[in-house]
Amino acid sequence: MIDYVGRNWVNCVYPEVPNTSANTGCHNTYHFDDVAVQRDRFDRNYAGTNDHDLVAAINAAIAVLLDRPAPPPFDIKSKREALFMLAHLVGDLSQPLHVAAPYLGPDGGLVDPDVTHTIDPSTETATDNRDRPAYTNDLRSSSGVSQPR
């Protein structure tokens, strides 16, 4: 799998990232979709999806298993590699925070980027989850998920 990661690590460009040296990861985004927690299904038009997300990676692996070429930006060299990839990604698919994301507004409350059509970079939570208990509680109460006891 080291060979696979080497071939797939830098295949993606993030136009929203102004520093091109920060455009170094693609393989890492194969493992999740950042669809807003307010959505109850997947749609390619939702904020937080892209052509190299979890759903696209699963579809690329399936394509190779069906003797079709993997679509760009994926570079899958064999059915064996596709099967390893698919087994891992289906595991990712079962993880709640791999398929949904809380988007926060300036006040720290949940916002829906598919309604506002904006994502506030000042509230980015990708690398800083110190406030996780607060928005996790908001998420549970807004989604009908019961609190742990």
Coordinates of N, CA, C and O in Angstrom, one line a residue:
M1 N 0.8 -1.2 0.0 CA 0.0 0.0 0.0 C 0.9 1.3 0.0 O 0.4 2.3 -0.3
I2 N 2.1 1.1 0.4 CA 3.0 2.3 0.3 C 3.1 2.8 -1.1 O 3.1 4.0 -1.3
D3 N 3.2 1.9 -2.1 CA 3.3 2.3 -3.5 C 2.0 3.0 -3.9 O 2.0 4.1 -4.5
Y4 N 0.8 2.5 -3.4 CA -0.5 3.2 -3.7 C -0.5 4.6 -3.2 O -0.8 5.5 -3.9
V5 N -0.1 4.8 -1.9 CA -0.1 6.1 -1.3 C 0.8 7.0 -2.1 O 0.5 8.2 -2.4
G6 N 2.0 6.5 -2.4 CA 3.0 7.3 -3.2 C 2.4 7.8 -4.5 O 2.7 8.9 -4.9
R7 N 1.6 7.0 -5.2 CA 1.0 7.4 -6.4 C -0.2 8.3 -6.3 O -0.6 8.9 -7.3
N8 N -0.8 8.3 -5.2 CA -2.1 9.0 -5.0 C -2.0 10.2 -4.0 O -3.0 10.9 -3.8
W9 N -0.8 10.5 -3.4 CA -0.8 11.5 -2.4 C -1.0 12.9 -2.9 O -1.7 13.7 -2.3
V10 N -0.4 13.2 -4.1 CA -0.4 14.6 -4.5 C -1.2 14.8 -5.8 O -0.9 15.8 -6.6
N11 N -2.2 14.0 -6.1 CA -2.9 14.1 -7.3 C -4.0 15.2 -7.3 O -4.6 15.5 -8.4
C12 N -4.3 15.8 -6.2 CA -5.4 16.8 -6.1 C -4.9 18.2 -5.8 O -3.9 18.4 -5.2
V13 N -5.7 19.1 -6.3 CA -5.4 20.5 -6.1 C -6.6 21.1 -5.4 O -7.8 20.8 -5.8
Y14 N -6.4 21.9 -4.4 CA -7.5 22.5 -3.7 C -7.5 24.0 -4.1 O -6.7 24.8 -3.6
P15 N -8.5 24.4 -5.0 CA -8.4 25.8 -5.4 C -8.7 26.8 -4.3 O -8.2 27.9 -4.4
E16 N -9.4 26.4 -3.3 CA -9.6 27.3 -2.2 C -8.4 27.6 -1.3 O -8.5 28.4 -0.4
V17 N -7.3 26.8 -1.5 CA -6.1 26.9 -0.7 C -5.2 27.9 -1.4 O -4.7 27.5 -2.5
P18 N -5.0 29.1 -0.9 CA -4.1 30.0 -1.6 C -2.7 29.7 -1.7 O -2.0 30.0 -2.6
N19 N -2.2 28.9 -0.8 CA -0.8 28.5 -0.8 C -0.6 27.2 -1.5 O -1.0 26.1 -1.0
T20 N 0.0 27.2 -2.7 CA 0.1 25.9 -3.4 C 0.9 24.9 -2.7 O 0.7 23.7 -3.0
S21 N 1.8 25.2 -1.8 CA 2.6 24.2 -1.1 C 1.7 23.5 -0.1 O 2.0 22.4 0.3
A22 N 0.5 24.0 0.2 CA -0.4 23.3 1.1 C -1.3 22.3 0.3 O -1.9 21.5 0.9
N23 N -1.2 22.4 -1.0 CA -1.9 21.4 -1.9 C -1.1 20.1 -2.0 O -0.7 19.7 -3.1
T24 N -0.9 19.5 -0.9 CA 0.0 18.3 -0.9 C -0.8 17.0 -0.6 O -0.3 15.9 -0.7
G25 N -2.1 17.1 -0.2 CA -2.8 15.9 0.2 C -4.0 15.6 -0.7 O -4.8 16.5 -1.0
C26 N -4.1 14.4 -1.2 CA -5.2 14.0 -1.9 C -5.7 12.7 -1.3 O -6.9 12.5 -0.9
H27 N -4.7 11.8 -1.1 CA -5.1 10.5 -0.5 C -5.8 10.6 0.8 O -6.8 9.9 1.1
N28 N -5.5 11.6 1.7 CA -6.2 11.8 2.9 C -7.7 12.1 2.8 O -8.5 11.7 3.6
T29 N -8.1 12.8 1.7 CA -9.5 13.1 1.5 C -10.3 11.9 0.9 O -11.5 12.0 0.9
Y30 N -9.6 10.9 0.5 CA -10.3 9.7 0.1 C -11.2 9.0 1.2 O -12.0 8.2 0.9
H31 N -10.9 9.4 2.4 CA -11.4 8.7 3.6 C -12.7 9.3 4.2 O -13.2 8.8 5.2
F32 N -13.1 10.4 3.6 CA -14.3 11.1 4.3 C -15.0 12.0 3.3 O -14.5 12.3 2.2
D33 N -16.2 12.4 3.7 CA -17.0 13.4 3.0 C -17.4 14.4 4.1 O -17.8 13.9 5.2
D34 N -17.4 15.6 3.9 CA -17.8 16.6 4.8 C -19.2 17.2 4.6 O -19.4 18.4 4.5
V35 N -20.2 16.3 4.4 CA -21.5 16.7 4.2 C -22.1 17.3 5.5 O -21.8 16.7 6.6
A36 N -22.8 18.4 5.4 CA -23.3 19.0 6.7 C -24.2 18.0 7.4 O -25.0 17.3 6.8
V37 N -24.1 18.1 8.7 CA -24.9 17.1 9.6 C -26.4 17.3 9.4 O -27.2 16.4 9.7
Q38 N -26.8 18.4 8.9 CA -28.3 18.7 8.6 C -28.8 17.8 7.5 O -30.0 17.7 7.3
R39 N -27.9 17.3 6.6 CA -28.4 16.5 5.5 C -28.7 15.1 5.9 O -28.0 14.6 6.7
D40 N -29.6 14.5 5.3 CA -30.0 13.1 5.6 C -29.6 12.1 4.5 O -30.0 10.9 4.5
R41 N -28.9 12.6 3.5 CA -28.4 11.7 2.4 C -27.2 12.4 1.7 O -26.9 13.5 2.0
F42 N -26.6 11.6 0.8 CA -25.5 12.1 0.1 C -26.0 12.7 -1.2 O -26.8 12.1 -1.9
D43 N -25.4 13.8 -1.6 CA -25.6 14.4 -2.9 C -24.3 15.1 -3.4 O -23.8 15.8 -2.6
R44 N -23.9 14.8 -4.6 CA -22.6 15.3 -5.1 C -22.7 16.9 -5.1 O -21.6 17.5 -5.1
N45 N -23.8 17.5 -5.1 CA -23.9 18.9 -5.1 C -23.8 19.6 -3.7 O -23.7 20.8 -3.6
Y46 N -23.8 18.8 -2.7 CA -23.7 19.4 -1.3 C -22.3 19.9 -1.1 O -21.3 19.3 -1.6
A47 N -22.2 20.9 -0.2 CA -20.9 21.4 0.2 C -20.2 20.2 1.0 O -20.8 19.4 1.6
G48 N -18.9 20.2 0.8 CA -18.1 19.1 1.5 C -17.9 17.9 0.7 O -17.3 16.9 1.2
T49 N -18.3 17.9 -0.5 CA -18.1 16.7 -1.4 C -17.1 17.2 -2.5 O -17.0 18.4 -2.8
N50 N -16.4 16.3 -3.1 CA -15.5 16.6 -4.2 C -15.2 15.4 -5.0 O -15.6 14.3 -4.7
D51 N -14.4 15.5 -6.1 CA -14.1 14.4 -7.0 C -13.1 13.4 -6.4 O -12.7 12.5 -7.1
H52 N -12.6 13.6 -5.2 CA -11.6 12.7 -4.6 C -12.0 12.5 -3.1 O -11.2 12.3 -2.3
D53 N -13.3 12.4 -2.9 CA -13.8 12.1 -1.5 C -14.1 10.6 -1.3 O -13.8 9.8 -2.2
L54 N -14.7 10.2 -0.2 CA -14.9 8.8 0.1 C -15.8 8.1 -0.9 O -15.5 7.0 -1.3
V55 N -16.9 8.8 -1.3 CA -17.8 8.2 -2.3 C -17.1 8.0 -3.7 O -17.2 6.9 -4.3
A56 N -16.3 9.0 -4.1 CA -15.6 8.9 -5.3 C -14.5 7.8 -5.2 O -14.3 7.1 -6.2
A57 N -13.8 7.7 -4.1 CA -12.8 6.6 -3.9 C -13.4 5.2 -4.0 O -12.9 4.3 -4.6
I58 N -14.6 5.1 -3.3 CA -15.3 3.8 -3.4 C -15.7 3.5 -4.8 O -15.5 2.3 -5.3
N59 N -16.2 4.4 -5.5 CA -16.6 4.2 -6.9 C -15.4 3.9 -7.8 O -15.5 3.1 -8.7
A60 N -14.2 4.5 -7.5 CA -13.0 4.2 -8.3 C -12.6 2.8 -8.1 O -12.2 2.1 -9.0
A61 N -12.6 2.3 -6.8 CA -12.2 1.0 -6.5 C -13.1 0.0 -7.2 O -12.7 -1.0 -7.8
I62 N -14.4 0.2 -7.1 CA -15.4 -0.6 -7.8 C -15.2 -0.7 -9.3 O -15.3 -1.7 -9.9
A63 N -14.9 0.5 -9.9 CA -14.6 0.5 -11.3 C -13.4 -0.4 -11.7 O -13.5 -1.2 -12.7
V64 N -12.4 -0.4 -10.9 CA -11.2 -1.3 -11.2 C -11.6 -2.7 -11.0 O -11.2 -3.6 -11.9
L65 N -12.4 -3.0 -10.0 CA -12.9 -4.4 -9.8 C -13.8 -4.9 -11.0 O -13.8 -6.1 -11.2
L66 N -14.4 -4.0 -11.7 CA -15.2 -4.3 -12.8 C -14.5 -4.2 -14.1 O -15.1 -4.1 -15.2
D67 N -13.1 -4.2 -14.1 CA -12.3 -4.1 -15.2 C -12.4 -2.8 -16.0 O -12.2 -2.7 -17.2
R68 N -12.8 -1.7 -15.3 CA -12.8 -0.4 -15.9 C -11.7 0.4 -15.3 O -11.2 0.2 -14.3
P69 N -11.3 1.5 -16.0 CA -10.2 2.3 -15.5 C -10.7 3.2 -14.3 O -11.9 3.6 -14.3
A70 N -9.8 3.4 -13.4 CA -10.2 4.3 -12.3 C -10.2 5.7 -12.8 O -9.3 6.1 -13.6
P71 N -11.2 6.5 -12.5 CA -11.2 7.9 -12.9 C -10.2 8.7 -12.2 O -9.8 8.4 -11.1
P72 N -9.7 9.8 -12.9 CA -8.8 10.7 -12.2 C -9.5 11.3 -11.0 O -10.7 11.5 -11.0
P73 N -8.8 11.6 -9.9 CA -7.3 11.6 -9.8 C -6.8 10.3 -9.3 O -5.7 10.2 -8.8
F74 N -7.6 9.2 -9.3 CA -7.2 7.9 -8.7 C -6.2 7.2 -9.5 O -6.4 7.1 -10.8
D75 N -5.2 6.5 -8.9 CA -4.3 5.7 -9.6 C -4.2 4.3 -8.9 O -3.5 4.2 -7.9
I76 N -5.1 3.4 -9.4 CA -5.2 2.1 -8.8 C -4.6 1.1 -9.8 O -5.2 1.0 -10.9
K77 N -3.6 0.4 -9.4 CA -2.9 -0.4 -10.4 C -3.4 -1.9 -10.6 O -3.0 -2.5 -11.5
S78 N -4.2 -2.4 -9.6 CA -4.6 -3.7 -9.7 C -5.9 -4.0 -9.0 O -6.3 -3.2 -8.2
K79 N -6.6 -5.1 -9.3 CA -7.8 -5.5 -8.6 C -7.5 -5.7 -7.1 O -8.3 -5.4 -6.2
R80 N -6.3 -6.3 -6.8 CA -5.9 -6.5 -5.4 C -5.9 -5.2 -4.7 O -6.4 -5.1 -3.6
E81 N -5.2 -4.2 -5.3 CA -5.1 -2.9 -4.6 C -6.5 -2.3 -4.4 O -6.8 -1.7 -3.4
A82 N -7.4 -2.5 -5.5 CA -8.7 -1.9 -5.4 C -9.5 -2.6 -4.3 O -10.3 -1.9 -3.5
L83 N -9.3 -3.9 -4.1 CA -10.0 -4.6 -3.0 C -9.6 -4.2 -1.7 O -10.4 -4.0 -0.8
F84 N -8.3 -4.1 -1.5 CA -7.7 -3.5 -0.2 C -8.3 -2.2 0.1 O -8.8 -1.9 1.2
M85 N -8.3 -1.3 -0.9 CA -8.8 0.0 -0.8 C -10.3 0.0 -0.4 O -10.8 0.7 0.5
L86 N -11.1 -0.8 -1.1 CA -12.5 -0.9 -0.9 C -12.8 -1.4 0.5 O -13.7 -0.8 1.2
A87 N -12.1 -2.4 1.0 CA -12.4 -2.9 2.3 C -12.1 -1.8 3.4 O -12.9 -1.6 4.3
H88 N -11.1 -1.0 3.2 CA -10.8 0.0 4.1 C -11.8 1.2 4.1 O -12.3 1.6 5.1
L89 N -12.2 1.5 2.8 CA -13.1 2.7 2.7 C -14.5 2.3 3.2 O -15.2 3.2 3.7
V90 N -14.9 1.1 3.0 CA -16.2 0.7 3.5 C -16.2 0.8 5.1 O -17.2 1.3 5.7
G91 N -15.1 0.5 5.7 CA -15.0 0.8 7.1 C -15.1 2.2 7.5 O -15.7 2.6 8.4
D92 N -14.4 3.1 6.7 CA -14.5 4.5 6.9 C -16.0 5.0 6.7 O -16.4 5.9 7.5
L93 N -16.7 4.4 5.8 CA -18.1 4.8 5.5 C -19.0 4.6 6.7 O -19.9 5.3 6.9
S94 N -18.6 3.6 7.6 CA -19.4 3.4 8.8 C -19.1 4.3 9.9 O -19.8 4.2 10.9
Q95 N -18.2 5.2 9.8 CA -17.8 6.1 10.9 C -18.6 7.4 10.7 O -18.4 8.1 9.7
P96 N -19.4 7.8 11.7 CA -20.3 9.0 11.6 C -19.5 10.2 11.2 O -20.0 11.0 10.3
L97 N -18.4 10.5 11.7 CA -17.7 11.7 11.4 C -16.8 11.6 10.2 O -16.0 12.5 9.8
H98 N -16.9 10.5 9.5 CA -16.3 10.3 8.1 C -17.3 10.7 7.0 O -16.9 10.8 5.9
V99 N -18.5 10.8 7.4 CA -19.5 11.1 6.3 C -20.4 12.3 6.6 O -21.2 12.7 5.8
A100 N -20.1 12.9 7.7 CA -20.9 14.2 8.1 C -20.0 15.1 8.9 O -19.0 14.6 9.5
A101 N -20.2 16.4 8.8 CA -19.4 17.4 9.5 C -20.3 18.5 10.0 O -21.2 18.9 9.4
P102 N -19.9 18.9 11.2 CA -20.6 20.1 11.8 C -19.9 21.4 11.2 O -18.7 21.5 11.3
Y103 N -20.7 22.2 10.6 CA -20.1 23.5 10.2 C -20.6 24.5 11.2 O -21.8 24.6 11.6
L104 N -19.7 25.4 11.7 CA -20.0 26.3 12.8 C -20.0 27.7 12.2 O -19.1 28.1 11.4
G105 N -20.9 28.6 12.8 CA -20.9 30.0 12.5 C -20.0 30.7 13.4 O -19.4 30.1 14.3
P106 N -19.9 32.0 13.3 CA -19.0 32.8 14.1 C -19.4 32.8 15.6 O -18.6 32.9 16.5
D107 N -20.7 32.5 15.9 CA -21.1 32.3 17.3 C -20.9 30.9 17.8 O -21.2 30.7 19.0
G108 N -20.4 30.0 17.0 CA -20.1 28.7 17.5 C -21.3 27.7 17.3 O -21.2 26.6 17.5
G109 N -22.4 28.3 16.8 CA -23.6 27.4 16.5 C -23.5 26.7 15.2 O -22.8 27.2 14.3
L110 N -24.3 25.7 15.0 CA -24.3 25.0 13.8 C -24.9 25.8 12.7 O -25.9 26.5 12.9
V111 N -24.3 25.8 11.5 CA -24.9 26.4 10.3 C -24.9 25.4 9.2 O -24.2 24.4 9.2
D112 N -25.7 25.7 8.2 CA -25.9 24.8 7.1 C -25.3 25.4 5.8 O -25.9 26.4 5.3
P113 N -24.1 25.0 5.4 CA -23.5 25.6 4.2 C -24.2 25.5 2.9 O -24.0 26.2 2.0
D114 N -25.1 24.5 2.9 CA -25.9 24.3 1.7 C -27.1 25.3 1.6 O -27.7 25.5 0.6
V115 N -27.4 25.9 2.8 CA -28.4 27.0 2.8 C -27.8 28.4 2.7 O -28.2 29.2 1.9
T116 N -26.7 28.6 3.4 CA -26.0 29.9 3.4 C -25.1 30.0 2.2 O -24.8 31.1 1.8
H117 N -24.7 28.9 1.6 CA -23.8 28.9 0.4 C -22.5 29.6 0.7 O -21.8 30.1 -0.1
T118 N -22.1 29.5 2.0 CA -20.8 30.0 2.4 C -20.2 29.1 3.5 O -21.0 28.5 4.2
I119 N -18.9 29.1 3.6 CA -18.2 28.4 4.7 C -17.3 29.4 5.2 O -16.5 30.0 4.5
D120 N -17.5 29.7 6.5 CA -16.7 30.8 7.2 C -15.3 30.2 7.6 O -15.3 29.3 8.5
P121 N -14.2 30.6 6.9 CA -12.9 30.0 7.3 C -12.5 30.3 8.7 O -11.7 29.6 9.2
S122 N -13.0 31.3 9.3 CA -12.6 31.6 10.7 C -13.2 30.6 11.7 O -12.8 30.6 12.8
T123 N -14.1 29.8 11.2 CA -14.7 28.8 12.1 C -14.3 27.4 11.7 O -14.9 26.4 12.1
E124 N -13.2 27.3 10.9 CA -12.8 26.0 10.5 C -12.5 25.1 11.7 O -11.8 25.5 12.6
T125 N -13.0 23.9 11.7 CA -12.8 22.9 12.8 C -11.9 21.7 12.4 O -11.7 20.8 13.2
A126 N -11.4 21.7 11.2 CA -10.6 20.6 10.7 C -9.4 20.2 11.6 O -9.1 19.1 11.8
T127 N -8.8 21.2 12.2 CA -7.6 20.9 12.9 C -7.7 21.3 14.4 O -6.7 21.3 15.1
D128 N -8.8 21.7 14.9 CA -8.9 22.2 16.2 C -10.3 21.8 16.8 O -11.3 22.5 16.6
N129 N -10.3 20.7 17.5 CA -11.6 20.2 18.1 C -11.7 20.4 19.6 O -12.3 19.6 20.3
R130 N -11.1 21.5 20.1 CA -11.1 21.7 21.5 C -12.6 21.9 22.0 O -12.9 21.6 23.1
D131 N -13.4 22.4 21.1 CA -14.8 22.7 21.5 C -15.7 21.5 21.1 O -16.9 21.7 21.1
R132 N -15.2 20.3 20.9 CA -16.0 19.2 20.4 C -17.2 18.9 21.3 O -18.3 18.7 20.8
P133 N -17.0 18.8 22.7 CA -18.2 18.5 23.5 C -19.4 19.5 23.3 O -20.5 19.1 23.2
A134 N -19.1 20.8 23.1 CA -20.2 21.8 22.9 C -20.9 21.5 21.6 O -22.1 21.4 21.6
Y135 N -20.2 21.4 20.5 CA -20.9 21.2 19.2 C -21.5 19.8 19.1 O -22.4 19.6 18.4
T136 N -20.8 18.8 19.7 CA -21.4 17.5 19.7 C -22.7 17.4 20.4 O -23.7 16.8 19.9
N137 N -22.9 18.1 21.5 CA -24.2 18.2 22.2 C -25.2 18.9 21.3 O -26.3 18.5 21.2
D138 N -24.8 20.0 20.7 CA -25.7 20.7 19.7 C -26.1 19.8 18.6 O -27.3 19.7 18.2
L139 N -25.2 19.0 18.1 CA -25.4 18.1 17.0 C -26.4 17.0 17.4 O -27.4 16.8 16.7
R140 N -26.2 16.4 18.6 CA -27.1 15.4 19.0 C -28.5 15.9 19.2 O -29.5 15.3 18.8
S141 N -28.6 17.1 19.8 CA -30.0 17.6 20.1 C -30.7 18.0 18.8 O -31.9 17.9 18.7
S142 N -29.9 18.5 17.8 CA -30.6 18.9 16.6 C -30.9 17.8 15.7 O -31.7 17.9 14.8
S143 N -30.2 16.6 15.9 CA -30.4 15.5 15.0 C -31.4 14.4 15.6 O -31.6 13.4 14.9
G144 N -31.7 14.6 16.8 CA -32.6 13.6 17.5 C -31.8 12.5 18.1 O -32.4 11.5 18.6
V145 N -30.5 12.5 18.1 CA -29.7 11.4 18.6 C -29.6 11.6 20.1 O -29.4 12.7 20.6
S146 N -29.9 10.5 20.9 CA -29.9 10.6 22.3 C -28.6 10.8 22.9 O -27.6 10.4 22.4
Q147 N -28.5 11.5 24.0 CA -27.3 11.8 24.8 C -26.8 10.5 25.4 O -27.6 9.7 25.9
P148 N -25.5 10.2 25.5 CA -24.9 9.1 26.1 C -25.2 9.2 27.6 O -25.2 10.3 28.2
R149 N -25.4 8.0 28.3 CA -25.6 8.1 29.8 C -24.4 7.6 30.5 O -23.7 6.8 30.1

